């Protein structure tokens, strides 16, 4: 191999992105030159040398190009291979070709021999370091290389080296024998890399190249032993080696040659097959050498000693390799056992976790379907029960009861939520005692409960509702207190509905009717309630747009002095006439405004408009304006500031405004809300705004309100006026008592609903100063008030 470069096969070629097919062009061109080289040498030995040198130079160029492109000079093994290639080129071209063959200088022949050994040694070292790149157990890799080398060496020794030793001598023969031995070592290393690094194209070309150089060096050894010049076999093999080395250097697969490849933990099938073949066939073929070569007197007994030594070495190497494999397998088995134990432990933990998760899911499913306070079913379960009952085509529609506890909010506000929660728990316990199997009892939220029983008629449902009503009226013992509750119940029974939402809507309408009827009662749904609710929704929607569409107006009814007949005040009365429709009565739309909260913006509009209209009346005639306000308005924290701002905006004195409240409004509020209302009225009264108490005498605690409320005017309800006749002495006595009470408290009194002269005369005789009613004037628009104010004092005044 003295005429070629060993390192070319391990060099990185050009980047495949630039010349991905350069190696193929080189293979075709070089292959033609290699096959033609024996003919060229036979015709002209000089041309044969030129062809050999040309391939060497091209191979060296490929090495340097690959080293530059892939930065191979940074890696120690590549540096050794490149230096070996350079030494091989120098010794073949300079020392052998020029110094020995041309100039015939013996020193150059010595330098040629030394440089050849150095090049082979550097190539073997670099190849060994390159083989160790695969990672893993390096001793295992070296053993694999040694096994291959020893196994291949036995037949070569028997059939090639041993015969060549007979009669051969000289330094050139020793050099040929040395290089051939190094060839065997490199072949083992390259073959081991093929096993560990996969079947990379560049590595396969590299293996083929070292196979070719082994054949070339073997031919050279035979020719040296025979004492003849190198024949066509050696020359062609060396040229093929140079060709394959260049192809490997140029191949695109060298792009990733720096990546470390992890070898398999256990020997691959190809490796095991190769080792088995070497262990069996190499000793067998070597032992059959006498039969194959023909035994004669030249075959001596000690000729078998090297084969025996190599056989023993091969066996020892295989045993060592098997021990490594066994240790690796044992380590993997231990690791697998540990993994199995870990897997078993993880499986046990997973089983426990899955069991806990199942229990948790069951608890969550139970909580998702149950009310956490009472343990009753929740709304979703109730809806499902109604839907299931409706899904039975042959069954009667289910009965549905909706229950709402009257005054429960007062319990929470007065005694706190813990007492309220305990009260709800006791209510749920009483309801469970009434519910039969097959009934679904649920708490829908707050103080609202429901009960569904499939197929029940209206009579049965009403009977159960009455039983509930009676049961829940019994006293409750909570926290050392005795509490009382009443219940309103809406009943839906015997009415076809399409789904659960419609059933709940209809039952809620019945419950709403029971609440409006005075609470503590049962209301059964009928289709008329649905129509009423639709009308309620229509009116609610209309009210939301009434102000913007200018559908709201104010009428004013005068308050007249009974002594002189003069108008002292006017009361603003709200009227609503929808666009394109008929007027809606105040007793219809005002409760809707209260319920929806629209009374707050509507009330501010009324106050704004009344103050705007009253400014000129007060300036010209000194009269005041009375405006009705609701409890919702007074509970609004900004109401007092808004009222005073309106007065300032219209330059109306505070004394010209009377805010009128009802006793029933106070009865509908909680003690805390009543306190808030009283504070707001007191603040307004401190600024000069007067307060009137309307419908006096119809409530349950009017006298106590007179003691606590900041009131300036009492308005006696029209129910007293309508019964005021000469024959009804009791009504006259009550009315006179109220007038005298107001006088003693320095309160003005206004009697409402005066419609006859007789009533006016009787009230004047009782000492009542002011009256209001159709006798004097019905409610009229603002323009008509100007006309009333410019007329003479009322003609019927005494």
CSV table of C-alpha atoms in Angstrom, one decimal, residues 317-740:
chain,number,residue,atom,x,y,z
A,317,UNK,CA,-11.3,-13.0,22.9
A,318,UNK,CA,-14.7,-14.5,22.3
A,319,UNK,CA,-15.0,-15.5,26.0
A,320,UNK,CA,-14.1,-12.0,27.0
A,321,UNK,CA,-16.6,-10.6,24.6
A,322,UNK,CA,-19.3,-13.0,25.8
A,323,UNK,CA,-18.6,-12.0,29.4
A,324,UNK,CA,-19.1,-8.3,28.4
A,325,UNK,CA,-22.3,-9.3,26.7
A,326,UNK,CA,-23.4,-11.2,29.7
A,327,UNK,CA,-22.6,-8.3,32.0
A,328,UNK,CA,-24.6,-6.0,29.8
A,329,UNK,CA,-27.5,-8.4,29.6
A,330,UNK,CA,-27.3,-8.9,33.4
A,331,UNK,CA,-27.3,-5.1,33.9
A,332,UNK,CA,-30.2,-4.8,31.5
A,333,UNK,CA,-32.0,-7.6,33.4
A,334,UNK,CA,-31.4,-5.9,36.7
A,335,UNK,CA,-32.6,-2.6,35.1
A,336,UNK,CA,-35.6,-4.4,33.8
A,337,UNK,CA,-36.3,-5.9,37.2
A,338,UNK,CA,-36.0,-2.4,38.7
A,339,UNK,CA,-38.3,-1.0,36.1
A,340,UNK,CA,-40.7,-3.9,36.7
A,341,UNK,CA,-40.7,-3.2,40.4
A,342,UNK,CA,-41.2,0.5,39.7
A,343,UNK,CA,-43.9,-0.3,37.3
A,344,UNK,CA,-45.6,-2.5,39.8
A,345,UNK,CA,-45.4,0.2,42.4
A,346,UNK,CA,-46.6,2.8,40.0
A,347,UNK,CA,-49.5,0.4,39.0
A,348,UNK,CA,-50.4,0.1,42.7
A,349,UNK,CA,-50.3,3.8,43.2
A,350,UNK,CA,-52.3,4.3,40.0
A,351,UNK,CA,-54.9,1.8,41.2
A,352,UNK,CA,-55.2,3.6,44.5
A,353,UNK,CA,-55.4,7.0,42.7
A,354,UNK,CA,-58.1,5.6,40.3
A,355,UNK,CA,-60.1,4.3,43.3
A,356,UNK,CA,-59.8,7.7,45.0
A,357,UNK,CA,-60.8,9.4,41.8
A,358,UNK,CA,-63.8,7.2,41.4
A,359,UNK,CA,-64.9,8.0,45.0
A,360,UNK,CA,-64.3,11.7,44.3
A,361,UNK,CA,-66.3,11.5,41.1
A,362,UNK,CA,-69.1,9.9,43.0
A,363,UNK,CA,-69.0,12.6,45.7
A,364,UNK,CA,-68.8,15.3,43.1
A,365,UNK,CA,-71.7,13.8,41.1
A,366,UNK,CA,-73.7,13.6,44.4
A,367,UNK,CA,-72.8,17.2,45.2
A,368,UNK,CA,-73.6,18.3,41.7
A,369,UNK,CA,-77.1,17.0,42.0
A,370,UNK,CA,-77.8,18.0,45.7
A,371,UNK,CA,-78.2,21.2,47.6
A,372,UNK,CA,-75.3,21.4,50.0
A,373,UNK,CA,-77.3,23.0,52.8
A,374,UNK,CA,-80.4,20.8,52.9
A,375,UNK,CA,-79.3,17.7,51.0
A,376,UNK,CA,-82.4,18.0,48.8
A,377,UNK,CA,-82.2,17.7,45.0
A,378,UNK,CA,-81.1,20.8,43.1
A,379,UNK,CA,-82.7,22.6,40.1
A,380,UNK,CA,-81.0,20.3,37.5
A,381,UNK,CA,-82.4,17.2,39.2
A,382,UNK,CA,-85.8,18.7,39.4
A,383,UNK,CA,-85.7,19.8,35.7
A,384,UNK,CA,-84.7,16.2,34.8
A,385,UNK,CA,-87.5,14.7,36.8
A,386,UNK,CA,-90.1,17.0,35.1
A,387,UNK,CA,-88.7,16.2,31.7
A,388,UNK,CA,-88.8,12.4,32.4
A,389,UNK,CA,-92.4,12.6,33.5
A,390,UNK,CA,-93.3,14.6,30.4
A,391,UNK,CA,-91.5,12.0,28.2
A,392,UNK,CA,-94.1,9.3,29.1
A,393,UNK,CA,-96.7,9.6,26.3
A,394,UNK,CA,-99.5,7.7,28.0
A,395,UNK,CA,-99.2,9.4,31.5
A,396,UNK,CA,-101.0,12.4,32.8
A,397,UNK,CA,-98.9,15.6,33.0
A,398,UNK,CA,-96.9,15.8,36.2
A,399,UNK,CA,-98.0,18.1,39.1
A,400,UNK,CA,-95.5,20.8,40.1
A,401,UNK,CA,-95.5,22.8,43.3
A,402,UNK,CA,-93.3,25.9,43.8
A,403,UNK,CA,-92.9,27.2,47.4
A,404,UNK,CA,-91.6,30.5,48.6
A,405,UNK,CA,-91.2,31.3,52.3
A,406,UNK,CA,-92.9,34.6,53.2
A,407,UNK,CA,-90.7,37.0,55.1
A,408,UNK,CA,-87.6,34.8,55.1
A,409,UNK,CA,-85.4,37.8,54.2
A,410,UNK,CA,-86.4,39.5,57.4
A,411,UNK,CA,-85.1,36.5,59.3
A,412,UNK,CA,-81.7,36.7,57.7
A,413,UNK,CA,-81.5,40.5,58.1
A,414,UNK,CA,-82.7,40.3,61.8
A,415,UNK,CA,-81.0,37.2,63.1
A,416,UNK,CA,-78.2,36.5,60.6
A,417,UNK,CA,-77.6,33.9,58.0
A,418,UNK,CA,-76.7,31.0,60.4
A,419,UNK,CA,-80.2,31.2,61.9
A,420,UNK,CA,-81.6,31.4,58.4
A,421,UNK,CA,-79.7,28.3,57.3
A,422,UNK,CA,-80.9,26.4,60.3
A,423,UNK,CA,-84.5,27.5,59.5
A,424,UNK,CA,-84.2,26.3,55.9
A,425,UNK,CA,-82.9,22.9,57.2
A,426,UNK,CA,-85.9,22.5,59.4
A,427,UNK,CA,-88.2,23.5,56.5
A,428,UNK,CA,-86.5,20.8,54.4
A,429,UNK,CA,-87.0,18.2,57.1
A,430,UNK,CA,-90.8,18.9,57.3
A,431,UNK,CA,-91.1,18.8,53.5
A,432,UNK,CA,-89.4,15.3,53.5
A,433,UNK,CA,-92.0,14.1,55.9
A,434,UNK,CA,-94.8,15.1,53.5
A,435,UNK,CA,-93.1,13.9,50.2
A,436,UNK,CA,-94.1,10.3,49.2
A,437,UNK,CA,-91.8,7.8,47.4
A,438,UNK,CA,-91.7,8.8,43.7
A,439,UNK,CA,-91.9,12.5,44.5
A,440,UNK,CA,-88.9,14.7,43.7
A,441,UNK,CA,-88.3,17.3,46.4
A,442,UNK,CA,-85.8,20.1,45.6
A,443,UNK,CA,-84.4,23.4,46.8
A,444,UNK,CA,-84.1,25.8,43.9
A,445,UNK,CA,-82.1,28.4,45.8
A,446,UNK,CA,-82.6,30.9,48.6
A,447,UNK,CA,-86.0,30.2,50.3
A,448,UNK,CA,-87.6,28.6,47.2
A,449,UNK,CA,-88.5,24.9,47.1
A,450,UNK,CA,-90.3,22.7,44.6
A,451,UNK,CA,-92.0,19.3,44.5
A,452,UNK,CA,-92.8,17.1,41.5
A,453,UNK,CA,-95.1,14.1,41.6
A,454,UNK,CA,-95.9,12.5,38.2
A,455,UNK,CA,-99.5,11.8,37.2
A,456,UNK,CA,-101.2,13.7,40.0
A,457,UNK,CA,-104.4,15.6,39.3
A,458,UNK,CA,-105.2,19.1,40.5
A,459,UNK,CA,-107.2,17.9,43.5
A,460,UNK,CA,-104.3,15.7,44.8
A,461,UNK,CA,-101.8,18.5,44.1
A,462,UNK,CA,-103.8,21.1,45.9
A,463,UNK,CA,-104.3,18.7,48.9
A,464,UNK,CA,-100.5,18.2,49.2
A,465,UNK,CA,-100.0,22.0,48.9
A,466,UNK,CA,-102.5,22.6,51.7
A,467,UNK,CA,-100.7,20.0,53.8
A,468,UNK,CA,-97.4,21.8,53.2
A,469,UNK,CA,-99.0,25.2,54.0
A,470,UNK,CA,-100.3,23.9,57.4
A,471,UNK,CA,-97.0,22.1,58.3
A,472,UNK,CA,-94.8,25.0,57.6
A,473,UNK,CA,-96.9,27.4,59.7
A,474,UNK,CA,-96.0,25.6,63.0
A,475,UNK,CA,-93.4,27.4,65.1
A,476,UNK,CA,-89.7,26.8,64.7
A,477,UNK,CA,-87.2,26.6,67.5
A,478,UNK,CA,-83.9,28.1,66.3
A,479,UNK,CA,-81.1,29.2,68.5
A,480,UNK,CA,-83.3,29.5,71.6
A,481,UNK,CA,-85.9,31.6,69.6
A,482,UNK,CA,-89.3,30.7,68.4
A,483,UNK,CA,-89.8,31.8,64.8
A,484,UNK,CA,-92.9,31.7,62.6
A,485,UNK,CA,-93.1,31.5,58.8
A,486,UNK,CA,-95.8,31.4,56.2
A,487,UNK,CA,-95.6,30.1,52.7
A,488,UNK,CA,-96.9,31.0,49.3
A,489,UNK,CA,-97.4,28.1,46.9
A,490,UNK,CA,-98.0,28.0,43.2
A,491,UNK,CA,-99.6,24.8,41.8
A,492,UNK,CA,-99.4,23.5,38.2
A,493,UNK,CA,-101.5,20.4,37.7
A,494,UNK,CA,-103.5,18.9,34.8
A,495,UNK,CA,-102.2,21.5,32.3
A,496,UNK,CA,-100.3,20.2,29.2
A,497,UNK,CA,-96.8,21.7,28.8
A,498,UNK,CA,-94.1,21.1,26.2
A,499,UNK,CA,-91.0,20.9,28.4
A,500,UNK,CA,-89.7,21.4,31.9
A,501,UNK,CA,-88.9,25.1,31.4
A,502,UNK,CA,-92.5,25.8,30.4
A,503,UNK,CA,-93.7,23.9,33.5
A,504,UNK,CA,-91.4,25.9,35.8
A,505,UNK,CA,-92.5,29.1,34.2
A,506,UNK,CA,-96.3,28.3,34.6
A,507,UNK,CA,-95.8,27.2,38.2
A,508,UNK,CA,-93.8,30.4,38.9
A,509,UNK,CA,-96.7,32.4,37.5
A,510,UNK,CA,-99.0,30.7,40.0
A,511,UNK,CA,-96.6,31.4,42.8
A,512,UNK,CA,-96.4,35.1,41.8
A,513,UNK,CA,-100.2,35.2,41.9
A,514,UNK,CA,-100.2,33.8,45.4
A,515,UNK,CA,-97.7,36.4,46.5
A,516,UNK,CA,-99.7,39.3,45.0
A,517,UNK,CA,-102.9,37.9,46.6
A,518,UNK,CA,-101.5,38.5,50.1
A,519,UNK,CA,-99.1,35.6,50.6
A,520,UNK,CA,-99.7,32.6,52.9
A,521,UNK,CA,-101.9,31.0,50.4
A,522,UNK,CA,-102.2,28.6,47.4
A,523,UNK,CA,-102.7,29.7,43.8
A,524,UNK,CA,-103.5,27.3,41.0
A,525,UNK,CA,-102.2,28.1,37.5
A,526,UNK,CA,-104.7,28.8,34.8
A,527,UNK,CA,-104.0,30.0,31.2
A,528,UNK,CA,-105.3,33.4,32.1
A,529,UNK,CA,-102.2,33.9,34.3
A,530,UNK,CA,-100.0,33.3,31.2
A,531,UNK,CA,-101.9,36.0,29.3
A,532,UNK,CA,-101.5,38.3,32.3
A,533,UNK,CA,-97.8,37.7,32.4
A,534,UNK,CA,-97.5,38.4,28.7
A,535,UNK,CA,-99.3,41.7,29.2
A,536,UNK,CA,-97.0,42.4,32.2
A,537,UNK,CA,-94.0,41.8,30.0
A,538,UNK,CA,-95.4,44.0,27.2
A,539,UNK,CA,-96.0,46.8,29.7
A,540,UNK,CA,-92.6,46.4,31.2
A,541,UNK,CA,-91.0,46.7,27.8
A,542,UNK,CA,-93.1,49.7,26.9
A,543,UNK,CA,-92.2,51.5,30.1
A,544,UNK,CA,-88.5,51.2,29.3
A,545,UNK,CA,-89.1,53.4,26.3
A,546,UNK,CA,-91.8,55.6,27.6
A,547,UNK,CA,-89.6,58.5,28.6
A,548,UNK,CA,-87.6,58.6,25.4
A,549,UNK,CA,-90.8,58.4,23.3
A,550,UNK,CA,-92.5,61.2,25.3
A,551,UNK,CA,-95.4,58.9,26.2
A,552,UNK,CA,-95.4,60.0,29.9
A,553,UNK,CA,-97.2,63.1,31.0
A,554,UNK,CA,-98.2,64.8,34.2
A,555,UNK,CA,-101.7,65.9,35.3
A,556,UNK,CA,-102.2,68.1,38.3
A,557,UNK,CA,-105.1,68.1,40.8
A,558,UNK,CA,-105.5,71.1,43.0
A,559,UNK,CA,-105.6,71.2,46.8
A,560,UNK,CA,-108.2,73.7,47.9
A,561,UNK,CA,-108.6,75.6,51.2
A,562,UNK,CA,-112.1,74.9,52.5
A,563,UNK,CA,-112.4,78.3,54.2
A,564,UNK,CA,-111.6,80.6,51.3
A,565,UNK,CA,-111.7,78.3,48.3
A,566,UNK,CA,-108.2,79.3,47.1
A,567,UNK,CA,-105.8,76.8,45.6
A,568,UNK,CA,-102.8,76.2,47.9
A,569,UNK,CA,-101.0,73.3,46.1
A,570,UNK,CA,-101.3,70.9,43.2
A,571,UNK,CA,-100.5,67.2,43.2
A,572,UNK,CA,-98.6,65.8,40.2
A,573,UNK,CA,-100.2,62.6,38.9
A,574,UNK,CA,-98.4,60.5,36.3
A,575,UNK,CA,-100.2,59.4,33.2
A,576,UNK,CA,-99.0,57.0,30.4
A,577,UNK,CA,-100.4,56.8,26.9
A,578,UNK,CA,-98.4,54.4,24.7
A,579,UNK,CA,-97.9,55.6,21.1
A,580,UNK,CA,-100.8,54.5,19.0
A,581,UNK,CA,-102.6,52.9,22.0
A,582,UNK,CA,-105.0,53.7,24.8
A,583,UNK,CA,-104.0,55.2,28.2
A,584,UNK,CA,-102.8,52.7,30.8
A,585,UNK,CA,-104.2,53.2,34.3
A,586,UNK,CA,-101.7,54.3,37.0
A,587,UNK,CA,-102.8,51.4,39.3
A,588,UNK,CA,-101.7,49.0,36.5
A,589,UNK,CA,-98.3,50.4,35.3
A,590,UNK,CA,-97.0,52.0,38.6
A,591,UNK,CA,-96.8,48.6,40.4
A,592,UNK,CA,-94.9,47.2,37.3
A,593,UNK,CA,-92.5,50.2,37.4
A,594,UNK,CA,-92.0,49.4,41.2
A,595,UNK,CA,-91.4,45.8,40.5
A,596,UNK,CA,-88.9,46.3,37.6
A,597,UNK,CA,-87.1,49.2,39.3
A,598,UNK,CA,-88.1,51.6,36.5
A,599,UNK,CA,-89.8,53.7,39.1
A,600,UNK,CA,-86.4,55.3,39.9
A,601,UNK,CA,-85.7,56.9,36.5
A,602,UNK,CA,-89.4,57.6,36.0
A,603,UNK,CA,-89.7,59.1,39.4
A,604,UNK,CA,-86.8,61.4,38.7
A,605,UNK,CA,-88.4,62.5,35.5
A,606,UNK,CA,-91.7,63.2,37.3
A,607,UNK,CA,-89.8,65.3,39.9
A,608,UNK,CA,-87.9,67.2,37.2
A,609,UNK,CA,-91.1,67.9,35.2
A,610,UNK,CA,-93.2,68.9,38.2
A,611,UNK,CA,-90.6,71.4,39.5
A,612,UNK,CA,-90.3,72.9,36.0
A,613,UNK,CA,-94.0,73.4,35.8
A,614,UNK,CA,-94.4,74.6,39.4
A,615,UNK,CA,-91.8,77.4,39.1
A,616,UNK,CA,-94.2,80.0,37.6
A,617,UNK,CA,-97.1,78.9,39.7
A,618,UNK,CA,-95.1,79.4,42.9
A,619,UNK,CA,-93.7,82.8,41.6
A,620,UNK,CA,-97.1,84.1,40.6
A,621,UNK,CA,-99.5,82.5,43.2
A,622,UNK,CA,-97.2,81.1,45.9
A,623,UNK,CA,-98.6,77.5,45.6
A,624,UNK,CA,-96.5,74.4,46.1
A,625,UNK,CA,-96.3,71.1,44.2
A,626,UNK,CA,-96.8,67.6,45.7
A,627,UNK,CA,-94.9,64.7,44.1
A,628,UNK,CA,-95.4,61.1,45.1
A,629,UNK,CA,-92.2,59.1,45.7
A,630,UNK,CA,-91.8,55.4,46.2
A,631,UNK,CA,-89.8,53.4,48.7
A,632,UNK,CA,-87.3,52.3,45.9
A,633,UNK,CA,-86.6,56.0,45.2
A,634,UNK,CA,-86.0,56.8,48.9
A,635,UNK,CA,-83.7,53.7,49.3
A,636,UNK,CA,-81.5,55.1,46.5
A,637,UNK,CA,-78.5,56.8,48.2
A,638,UNK,CA,-78.4,59.5,45.6
A,639,UNK,CA,-82.1,60.5,45.8
A,640,UNK,CA,-81.8,63.4,48.3
A,641,UNK,CA,-78.9,65.0,46.3
A,642,UNK,CA,-80.8,64.5,43.1
A,643,UNK,CA,-84.0,66.2,44.5
A,644,UNK,CA,-82.1,69.2,45.9
A,645,UNK,CA,-80.2,69.5,42.6
A,646,UNK,CA,-83.5,69.6,40.7
A,647,UNK,CA,-84.8,72.3,42.9
A,648,UNK,CA,-81.7,74.4,42.4
A,649,UNK,CA,-81.8,73.8,38.6
A,650,UNK,CA,-85.3,75.2,38.4
A,651,UNK,CA,-84.8,77.9,41.0
A,652,UNK,CA,-87.7,76.6,43.1
A,653,UNK,CA,-87.5,77.0,46.9
A,654,UNK,CA,-87.4,73.8,48.9
A,655,UNK,CA,-90.6,74.9,50.8
A,656,UNK,CA,-92.5,74.8,47.5
A,657,UNK,CA,-91.9,71.0,47.2
A,658,UNK,CA,-94.0,68.4,49.1
A,659,UNK,CA,-92.9,64.7,48.9
A,660,UNK,CA,-95.8,62.4,49.4
A,661,UNK,CA,-95.2,58.9,50.8
A,662,UNK,CA,-97.6,56.1,51.8
A,663,UNK,CA,-97.9,54.2,55.0
A,664,UNK,CA,-98.2,50.9,53.0
A,665,UNK,CA,-94.8,51.7,51.5
A,666,UNK,CA,-93.2,51.7,54.9
A,667,UNK,CA,-95.0,48.5,55.9
A,668,UNK,CA,-93.4,46.7,52.9
A,669,UNK,CA,-89.8,47.5,54.0
A,670,UNK,CA,-87.5,45.9,56.5
A,671,UNK,CA,-86.6,47.8,59.7
A,672,UNK,CA,-83.2,48.7,58.2
A,673,UNK,CA,-84.8,50.0,55.0
A,674,UNK,CA,-87.3,52.0,57.1
A,675,UNK,CA,-84.5,53.5,59.0
A,676,UNK,CA,-82.8,54.5,55.8
A,677,UNK,CA,-86.0,56.1,54.4
A,678,UNK,CA,-86.5,58.1,57.6
A,679,UNK,CA,-82.9,59.3,57.4
A,680,UNK,CA,-83.4,60.5,53.8
A,681,UNK,CA,-86.7,62.3,54.7
A,682,UNK,CA,-85.1,63.9,57.7
A,683,UNK,CA,-82.3,65.2,55.6
A,684,UNK,CA,-84.7,66.6,53.0
A,685,UNK,CA,-86.9,68.2,55.6
A,686,UNK,CA,-83.9,69.8,57.2
A,687,UNK,CA,-83.4,71.7,53.8
A,688,UNK,CA,-87.1,72.8,53.8
A,689,UNK,CA,-88.8,70.1,51.8
A,690,UNK,CA,-92.1,69.2,53.3
A,691,UNK,CA,-93.3,65.6,53.8
A,692,UNK,CA,-96.8,64.3,53.4
A,693,UNK,CA,-98.2,61.0,54.6
A,694,UNK,CA,-100.8,59.7,52.2
A,695,UNK,CA,-103.6,57.2,52.8
A,696,UNK,CA,-103.4,57.9,56.6
A,697,UNK,CA,-105.7,55.7,58.6
A,698,UNK,CA,-105.6,52.6,56.4
A,699,UNK,CA,-102.4,51.0,57.9
A,700,UNK,CA,-101.8,49.2,61.2
A,701,UNK,CA,-99.4,51.5,62.9
A,702,UNK,CA,-100.2,55.0,61.7
A,703,UNK,CA,-99.9,56.6,65.2
A,704,UNK,CA,-96.4,55.1,65.8
A,705,UNK,CA,-95.3,56.4,62.4
A,706,UNK,CA,-96.5,59.9,63.4
A,707,UNK,CA,-94.1,59.7,66.3
A,708,UNK,CA,-91.1,58.6,64.3
A,709,UNK,CA,-91.6,60.1,60.8
A,710,UNK,CA,-90.6,63.7,59.9
A,711,UNK,CA,-94.1,64.5,58.6
A,712,UNK,CA,-95.7,67.9,57.9
A,713,UNK,CA,-99.0,67.0,56.3
A,714,UNK,CA,-101.5,64.2,56.8
A,715,UNK,CA,-103.7,63.1,53.9
A,716,UNK,CA,-106.8,61.3,55.1
A,717,UNK,CA,-107.7,58.4,52.8
A,718,UNK,CA,-110.7,58.7,50.5
A,719,UNK,CA,-112.3,55.7,52.2
A,720,UNK,CA,-113.2,58.0,55.1
A,721,UNK,CA,-114.6,60.6,52.7
A,722,UNK,CA,-116.8,58.3,50.7
A,723,UNK,CA,-118.5,57.1,53.9
A,724,UNK,CA,-118.9,60.6,55.3
A,725,UNK,CA,-122.6,61.2,55.6
A,726,UNK,CA,-124.9,62.6,58.2
A,727,UNK,CA,-126.1,59.1,59.0
A,728,UNK,CA,-122.7,57.6,59.6
A,729,UNK,CA,-121.7,59.1,62.9
A,730,UNK,CA,-118.8,56.6,63.5
A,731,UNK,CA,-117.0,57.8,60.3
A,732,UNK,CA,-117.6,61.4,61.2
A,733,UNK,CA,-116.2,60.7,64.7
A,734,UNK,CA,-113.1,59.0,63.3
A,735,UNK,CA,-112.5,61.7,60.7
A,736,UNK,CA,-112.9,64.4,63.4
A,737,UNK,CA,-110.5,62.6,65.7
A,738,UNK,CA,-107.8,62.5,63.0
A,739,UNK,CA,-108.3,66.2,62.3
A,740,UNK,CA,-108.0,67.1,65.9
